[in-house]
Short mmCIF file of N, CA and C in Angstrom, two decimals:
data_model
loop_
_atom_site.label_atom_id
_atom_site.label_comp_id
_atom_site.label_asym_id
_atom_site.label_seq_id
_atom_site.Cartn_x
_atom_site.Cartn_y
_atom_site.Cartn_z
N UNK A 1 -14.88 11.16 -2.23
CA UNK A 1 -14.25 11.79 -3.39
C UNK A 1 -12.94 11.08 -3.71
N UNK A 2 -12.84 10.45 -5.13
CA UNK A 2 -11.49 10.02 -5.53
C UNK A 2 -10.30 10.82 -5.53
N UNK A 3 -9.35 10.28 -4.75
CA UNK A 3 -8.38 11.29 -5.04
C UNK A 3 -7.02 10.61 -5.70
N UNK A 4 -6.75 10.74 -6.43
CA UNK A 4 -4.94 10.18 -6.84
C UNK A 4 -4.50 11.16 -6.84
N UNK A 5 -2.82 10.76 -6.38
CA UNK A 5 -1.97 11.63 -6.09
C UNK A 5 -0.28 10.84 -6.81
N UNK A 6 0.01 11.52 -8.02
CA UNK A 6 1.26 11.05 -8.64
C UNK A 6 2.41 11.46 -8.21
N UNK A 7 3.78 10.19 -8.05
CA UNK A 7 4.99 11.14 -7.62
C UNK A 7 5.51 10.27 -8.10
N UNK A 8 7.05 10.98 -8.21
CA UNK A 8 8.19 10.12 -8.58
C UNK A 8 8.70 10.48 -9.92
N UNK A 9 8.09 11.62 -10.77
CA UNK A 9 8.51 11.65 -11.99
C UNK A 9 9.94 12.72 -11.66
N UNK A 10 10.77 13.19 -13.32
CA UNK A 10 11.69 13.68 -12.94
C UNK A 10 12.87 13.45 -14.21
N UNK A 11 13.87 13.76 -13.57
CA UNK A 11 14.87 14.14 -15.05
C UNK A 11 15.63 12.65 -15.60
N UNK A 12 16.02 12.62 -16.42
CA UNK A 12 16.85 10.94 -16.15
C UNK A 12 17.16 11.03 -17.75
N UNK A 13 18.64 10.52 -17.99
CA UNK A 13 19.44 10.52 -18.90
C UNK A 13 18.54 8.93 -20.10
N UNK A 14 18.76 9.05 -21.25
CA UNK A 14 18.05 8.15 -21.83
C UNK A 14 18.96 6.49 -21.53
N UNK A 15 17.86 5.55 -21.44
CA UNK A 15 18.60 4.52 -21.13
C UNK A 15 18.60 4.08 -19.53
N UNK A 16 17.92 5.28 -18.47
CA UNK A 16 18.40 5.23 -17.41
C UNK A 16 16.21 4.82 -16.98
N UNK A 17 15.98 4.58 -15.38
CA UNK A 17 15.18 4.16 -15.12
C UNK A 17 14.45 5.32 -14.28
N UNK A 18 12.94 4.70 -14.15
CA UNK A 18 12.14 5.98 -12.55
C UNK A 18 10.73 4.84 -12.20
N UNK A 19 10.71 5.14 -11.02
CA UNK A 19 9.99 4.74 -11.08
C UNK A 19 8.63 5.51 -10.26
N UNK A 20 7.79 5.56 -10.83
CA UNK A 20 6.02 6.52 -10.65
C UNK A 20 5.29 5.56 -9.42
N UNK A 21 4.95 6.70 -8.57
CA UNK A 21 4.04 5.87 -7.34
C UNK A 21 2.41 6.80 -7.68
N UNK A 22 1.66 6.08 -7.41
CA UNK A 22 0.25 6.85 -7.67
C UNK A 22 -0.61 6.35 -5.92
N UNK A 23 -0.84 7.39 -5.19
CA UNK A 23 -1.87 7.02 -4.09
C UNK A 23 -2.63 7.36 -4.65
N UNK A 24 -3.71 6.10 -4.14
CA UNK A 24 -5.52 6.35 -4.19
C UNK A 24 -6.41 6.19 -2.51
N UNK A 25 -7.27 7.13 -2.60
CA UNK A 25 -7.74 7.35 -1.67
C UNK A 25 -9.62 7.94 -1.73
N UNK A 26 -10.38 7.43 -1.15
CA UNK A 26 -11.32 7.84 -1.98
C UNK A 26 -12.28 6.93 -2.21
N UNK A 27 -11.82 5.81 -2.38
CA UNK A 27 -12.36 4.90 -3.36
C UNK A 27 -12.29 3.58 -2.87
N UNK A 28 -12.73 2.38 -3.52
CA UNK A 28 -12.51 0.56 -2.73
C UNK A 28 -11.38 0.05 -3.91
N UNK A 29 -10.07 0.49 -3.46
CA UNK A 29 -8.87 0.13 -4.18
C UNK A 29 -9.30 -1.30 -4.61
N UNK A 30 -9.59 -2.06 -4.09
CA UNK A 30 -9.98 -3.63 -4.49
C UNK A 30 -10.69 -3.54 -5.38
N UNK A 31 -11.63 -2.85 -6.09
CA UNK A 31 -12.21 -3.18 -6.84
C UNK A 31 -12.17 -2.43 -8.11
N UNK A 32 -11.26 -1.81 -8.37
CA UNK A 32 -11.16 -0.88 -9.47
C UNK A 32 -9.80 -1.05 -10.10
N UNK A 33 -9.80 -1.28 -11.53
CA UNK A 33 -8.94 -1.03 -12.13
C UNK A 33 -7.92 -0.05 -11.97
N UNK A 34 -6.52 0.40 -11.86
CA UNK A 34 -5.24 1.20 -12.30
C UNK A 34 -4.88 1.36 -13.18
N UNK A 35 -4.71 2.46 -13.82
CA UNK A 35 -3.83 2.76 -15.30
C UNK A 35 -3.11 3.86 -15.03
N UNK A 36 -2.41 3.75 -15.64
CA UNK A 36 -1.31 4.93 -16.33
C UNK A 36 -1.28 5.54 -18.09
N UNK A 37 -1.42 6.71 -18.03
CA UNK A 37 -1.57 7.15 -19.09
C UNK A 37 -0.39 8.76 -19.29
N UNK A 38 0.22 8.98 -20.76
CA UNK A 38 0.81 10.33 -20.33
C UNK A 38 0.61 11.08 -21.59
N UNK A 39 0.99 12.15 -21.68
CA UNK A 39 0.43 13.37 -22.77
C UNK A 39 1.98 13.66 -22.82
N UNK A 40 2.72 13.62 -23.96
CA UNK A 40 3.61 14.38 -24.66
C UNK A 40 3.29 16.11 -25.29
N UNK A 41 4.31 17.20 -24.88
CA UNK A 41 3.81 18.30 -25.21
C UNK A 41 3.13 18.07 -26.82
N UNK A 42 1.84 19.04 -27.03
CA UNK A 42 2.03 19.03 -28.48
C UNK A 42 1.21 17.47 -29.13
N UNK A 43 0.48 16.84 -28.20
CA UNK A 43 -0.19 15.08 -28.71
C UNK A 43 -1.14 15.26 -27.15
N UNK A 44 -1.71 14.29 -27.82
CA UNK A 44 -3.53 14.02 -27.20
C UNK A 44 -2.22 13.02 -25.71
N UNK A 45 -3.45 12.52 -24.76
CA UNK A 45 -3.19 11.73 -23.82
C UNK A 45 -3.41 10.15 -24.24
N UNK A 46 -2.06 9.34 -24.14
CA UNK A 46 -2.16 8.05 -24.69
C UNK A 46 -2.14 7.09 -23.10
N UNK A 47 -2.80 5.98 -23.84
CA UNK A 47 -2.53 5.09 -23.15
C UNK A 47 -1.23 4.25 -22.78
N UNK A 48 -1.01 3.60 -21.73
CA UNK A 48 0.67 3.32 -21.34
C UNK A 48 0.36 1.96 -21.00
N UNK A 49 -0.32 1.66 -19.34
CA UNK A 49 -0.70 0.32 -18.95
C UNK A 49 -1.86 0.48 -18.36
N UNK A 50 -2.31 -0.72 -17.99
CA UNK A 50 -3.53 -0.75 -16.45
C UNK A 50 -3.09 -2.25 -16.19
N UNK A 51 -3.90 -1.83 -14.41
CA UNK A 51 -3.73 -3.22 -14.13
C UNK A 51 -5.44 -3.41 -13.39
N UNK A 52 -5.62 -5.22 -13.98
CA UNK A 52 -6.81 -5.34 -13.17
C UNK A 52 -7.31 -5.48 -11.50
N UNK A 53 -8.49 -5.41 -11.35
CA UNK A 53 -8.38 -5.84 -9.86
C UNK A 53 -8.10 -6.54 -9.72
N UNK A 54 -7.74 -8.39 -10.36
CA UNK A 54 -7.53 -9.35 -9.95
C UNK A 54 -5.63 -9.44 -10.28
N UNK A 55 -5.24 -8.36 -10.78
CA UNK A 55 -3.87 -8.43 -11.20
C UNK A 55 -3.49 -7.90 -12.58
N UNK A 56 -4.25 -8.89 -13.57
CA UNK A 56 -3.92 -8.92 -14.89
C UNK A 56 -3.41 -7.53 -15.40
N UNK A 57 -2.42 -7.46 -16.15
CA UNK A 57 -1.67 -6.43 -17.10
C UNK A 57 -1.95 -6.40 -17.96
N UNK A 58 -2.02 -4.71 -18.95
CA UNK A 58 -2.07 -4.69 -20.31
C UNK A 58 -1.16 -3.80 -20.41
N UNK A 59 -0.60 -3.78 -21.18
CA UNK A 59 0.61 -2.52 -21.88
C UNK A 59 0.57 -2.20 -23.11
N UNK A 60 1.06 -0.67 -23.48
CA UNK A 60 1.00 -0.15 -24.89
C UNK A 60 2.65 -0.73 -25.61
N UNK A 61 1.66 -1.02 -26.64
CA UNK A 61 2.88 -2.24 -27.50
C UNK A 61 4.38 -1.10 -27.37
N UNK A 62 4.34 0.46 -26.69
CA UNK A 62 5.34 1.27 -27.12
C UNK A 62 6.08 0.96 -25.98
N UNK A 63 5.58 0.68 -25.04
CA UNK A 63 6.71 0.38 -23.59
C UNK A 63 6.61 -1.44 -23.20
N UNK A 64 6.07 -2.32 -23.98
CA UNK A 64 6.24 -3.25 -23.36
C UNK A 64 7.24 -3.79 -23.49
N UNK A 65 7.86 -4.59 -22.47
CA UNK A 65 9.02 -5.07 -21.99
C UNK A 65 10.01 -4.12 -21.23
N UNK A 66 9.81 -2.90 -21.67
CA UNK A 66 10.33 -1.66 -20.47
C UNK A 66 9.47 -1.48 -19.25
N UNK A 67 8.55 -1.21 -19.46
CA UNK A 67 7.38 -0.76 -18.15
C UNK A 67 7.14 -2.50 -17.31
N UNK A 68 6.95 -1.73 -16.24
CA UNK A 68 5.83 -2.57 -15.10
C UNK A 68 5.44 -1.79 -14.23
N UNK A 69 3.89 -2.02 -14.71
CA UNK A 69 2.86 -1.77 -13.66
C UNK A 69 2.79 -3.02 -12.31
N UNK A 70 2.60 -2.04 -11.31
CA UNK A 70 2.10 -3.26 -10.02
C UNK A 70 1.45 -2.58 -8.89
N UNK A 71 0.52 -3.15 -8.16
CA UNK A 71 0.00 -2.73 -7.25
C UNK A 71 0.14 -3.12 -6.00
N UNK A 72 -0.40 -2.38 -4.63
CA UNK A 72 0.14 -2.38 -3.33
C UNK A 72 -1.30 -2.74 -2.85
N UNK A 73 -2.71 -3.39 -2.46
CA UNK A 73 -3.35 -3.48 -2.06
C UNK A 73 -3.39 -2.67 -0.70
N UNK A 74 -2.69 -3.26 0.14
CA UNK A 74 -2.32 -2.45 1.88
C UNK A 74 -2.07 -1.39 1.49
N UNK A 75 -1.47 -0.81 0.83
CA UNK A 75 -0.85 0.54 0.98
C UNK A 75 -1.93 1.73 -0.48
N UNK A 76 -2.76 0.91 -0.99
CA UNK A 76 -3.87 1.30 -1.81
C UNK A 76 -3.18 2.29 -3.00
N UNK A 77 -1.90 1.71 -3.70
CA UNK A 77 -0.84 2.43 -4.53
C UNK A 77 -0.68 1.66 -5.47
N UNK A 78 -0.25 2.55 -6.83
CA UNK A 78 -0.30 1.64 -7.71
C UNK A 78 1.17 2.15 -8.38
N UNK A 79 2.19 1.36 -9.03
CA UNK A 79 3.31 1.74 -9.29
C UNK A 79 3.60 2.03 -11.17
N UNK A 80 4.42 2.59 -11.30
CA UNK A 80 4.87 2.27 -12.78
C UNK A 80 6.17 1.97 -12.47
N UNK A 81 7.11 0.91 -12.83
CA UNK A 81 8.06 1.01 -13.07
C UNK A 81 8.70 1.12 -14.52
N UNK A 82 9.60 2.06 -15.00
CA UNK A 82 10.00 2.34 -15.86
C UNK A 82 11.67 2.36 -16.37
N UNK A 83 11.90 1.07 -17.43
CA UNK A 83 13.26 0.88 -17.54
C UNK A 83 13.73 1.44 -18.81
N UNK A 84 15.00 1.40 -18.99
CA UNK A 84 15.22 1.53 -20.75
C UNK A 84 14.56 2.96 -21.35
N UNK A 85 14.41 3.83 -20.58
CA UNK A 85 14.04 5.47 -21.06
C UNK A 85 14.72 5.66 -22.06
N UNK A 86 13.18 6.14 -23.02
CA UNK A 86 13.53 6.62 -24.47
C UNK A 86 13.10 8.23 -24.42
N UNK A 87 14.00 9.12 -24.82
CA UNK A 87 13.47 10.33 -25.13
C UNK A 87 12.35 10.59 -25.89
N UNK A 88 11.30 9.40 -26.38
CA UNK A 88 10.01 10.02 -26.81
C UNK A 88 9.20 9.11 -25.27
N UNK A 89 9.59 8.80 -24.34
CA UNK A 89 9.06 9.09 -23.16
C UNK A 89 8.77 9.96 -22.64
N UNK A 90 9.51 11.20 -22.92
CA UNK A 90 9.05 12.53 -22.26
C UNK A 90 7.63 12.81 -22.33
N UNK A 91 7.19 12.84 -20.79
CA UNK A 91 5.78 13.19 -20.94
C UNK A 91 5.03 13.26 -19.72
N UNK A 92 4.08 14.23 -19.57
CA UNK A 92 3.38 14.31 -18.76
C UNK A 92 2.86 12.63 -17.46
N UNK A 93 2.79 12.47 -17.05
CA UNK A 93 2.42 10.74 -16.79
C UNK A 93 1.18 10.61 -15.92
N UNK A 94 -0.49 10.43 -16.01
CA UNK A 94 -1.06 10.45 -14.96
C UNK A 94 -1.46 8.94 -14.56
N UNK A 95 -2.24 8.82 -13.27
CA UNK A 95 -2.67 8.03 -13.02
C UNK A 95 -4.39 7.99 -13.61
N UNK A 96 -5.16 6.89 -13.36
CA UNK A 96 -6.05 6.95 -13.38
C UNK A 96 -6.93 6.00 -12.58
N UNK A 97 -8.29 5.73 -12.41
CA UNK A 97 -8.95 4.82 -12.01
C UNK A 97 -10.26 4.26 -12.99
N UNK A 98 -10.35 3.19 -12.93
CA UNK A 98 -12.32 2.70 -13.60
C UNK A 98 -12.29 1.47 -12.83
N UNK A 99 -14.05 1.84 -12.95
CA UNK A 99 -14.45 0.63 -12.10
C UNK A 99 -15.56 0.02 -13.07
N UNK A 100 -15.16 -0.22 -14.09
CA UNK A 100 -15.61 -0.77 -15.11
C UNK A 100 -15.41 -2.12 -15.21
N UNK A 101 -16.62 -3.42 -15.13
CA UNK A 101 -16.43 -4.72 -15.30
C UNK A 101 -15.09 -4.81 -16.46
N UNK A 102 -14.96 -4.11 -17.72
CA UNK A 102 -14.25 -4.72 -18.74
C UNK A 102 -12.94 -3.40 -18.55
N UNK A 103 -12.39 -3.07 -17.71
CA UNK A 103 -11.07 -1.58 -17.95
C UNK A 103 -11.25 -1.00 -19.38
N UNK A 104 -11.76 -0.59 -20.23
CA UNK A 104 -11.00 -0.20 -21.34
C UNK A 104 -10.18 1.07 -21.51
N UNK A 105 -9.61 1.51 -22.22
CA UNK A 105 -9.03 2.85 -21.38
C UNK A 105 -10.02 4.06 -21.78
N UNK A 106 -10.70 3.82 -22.61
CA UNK A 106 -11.76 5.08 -22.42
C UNK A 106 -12.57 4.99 -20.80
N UNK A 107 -12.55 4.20 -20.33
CA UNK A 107 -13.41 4.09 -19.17
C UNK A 107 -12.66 4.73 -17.63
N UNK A 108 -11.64 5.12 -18.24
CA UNK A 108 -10.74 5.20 -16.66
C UNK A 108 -11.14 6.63 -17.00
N UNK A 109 -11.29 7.17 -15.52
CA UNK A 109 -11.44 8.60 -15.14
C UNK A 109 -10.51 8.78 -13.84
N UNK A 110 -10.99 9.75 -12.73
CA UNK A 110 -10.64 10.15 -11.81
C UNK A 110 -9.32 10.78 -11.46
N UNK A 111 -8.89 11.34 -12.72
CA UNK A 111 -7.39 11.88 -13.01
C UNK A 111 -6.81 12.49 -11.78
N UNK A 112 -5.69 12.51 -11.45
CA UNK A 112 -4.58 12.52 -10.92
C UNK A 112 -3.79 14.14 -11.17
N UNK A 113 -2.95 14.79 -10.99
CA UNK A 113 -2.65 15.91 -11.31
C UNK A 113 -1.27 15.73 -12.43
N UNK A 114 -1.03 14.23 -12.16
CA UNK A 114 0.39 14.11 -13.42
C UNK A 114 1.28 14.48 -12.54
N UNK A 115 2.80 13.89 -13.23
CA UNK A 115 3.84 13.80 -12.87
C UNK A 115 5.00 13.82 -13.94
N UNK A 116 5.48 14.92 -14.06
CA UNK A 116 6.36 14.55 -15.37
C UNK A 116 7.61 14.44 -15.40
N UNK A 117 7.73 13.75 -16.47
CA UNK A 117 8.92 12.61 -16.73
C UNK A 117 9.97 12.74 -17.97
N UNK A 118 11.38 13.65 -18.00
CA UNK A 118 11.33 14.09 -18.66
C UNK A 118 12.76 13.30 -19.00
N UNK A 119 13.09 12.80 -20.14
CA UNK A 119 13.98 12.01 -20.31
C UNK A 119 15.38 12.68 -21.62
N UNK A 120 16.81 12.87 -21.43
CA UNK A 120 17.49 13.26 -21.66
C UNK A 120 18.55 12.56 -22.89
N UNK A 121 18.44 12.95 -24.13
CA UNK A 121 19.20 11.83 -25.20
C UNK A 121 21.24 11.95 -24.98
#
């Protein structure tokens, strides 16, 4: 049974940083895609980043150059780091998994319980 488990979210003045740890357990961390995705009160669940099994990054054109995603192989964790907090960051934040040859983000499942991230103007 997949399990992710999100931490690290929390209060933080705008402008200021956090950074999101996601354990996975469950599953062959090697071979499955990571993403991050978060739900603002009041809006559907958007996409943020993923990362591939072999590394590769994608990011939502709304955090790139703020965010980095990265992963821990040994430690089977996948990170968000998050710089430059904008108060329309506020938001729910989950992890996810797919083990989909191509990631797309419709394909990631195995949700996480979220971690939220609530950012202060």
């Amino acid at each position: 049974q997949v399990q992710l488990v999100e931490s690290g979210g929390g209060l933080v003045q705008a402008g200021g940083s956090l950074r999101l740890s996601c354990a996975a357990s469950g599953l062959s961390f090697n071979s499955y895609a990571m993403g991050w995705f978060r739900q603002a009160p009041g809006k559907g669940r958007e996409f943020v980043a993923k990362i591939r099994r072999g590394g590769t990054r994608d990011y939502a054109d709304s955090v790139k150059g703020r965010f980095t995603i990265s992963r821990d192989y040994a430690k089977n964790t996948v990170y968000l780091q998050m710089n430059g907090l904008k108060s329309e960051d506020t938001a729910v934040y989950y992890c996810a998994a797919s083990g989909a040859t191509v990631p797309t983000p419709a394909s990631f499942g195995s949700w996480g319980q979220g971690t939220q991230v609530t950012v202060s103007a």
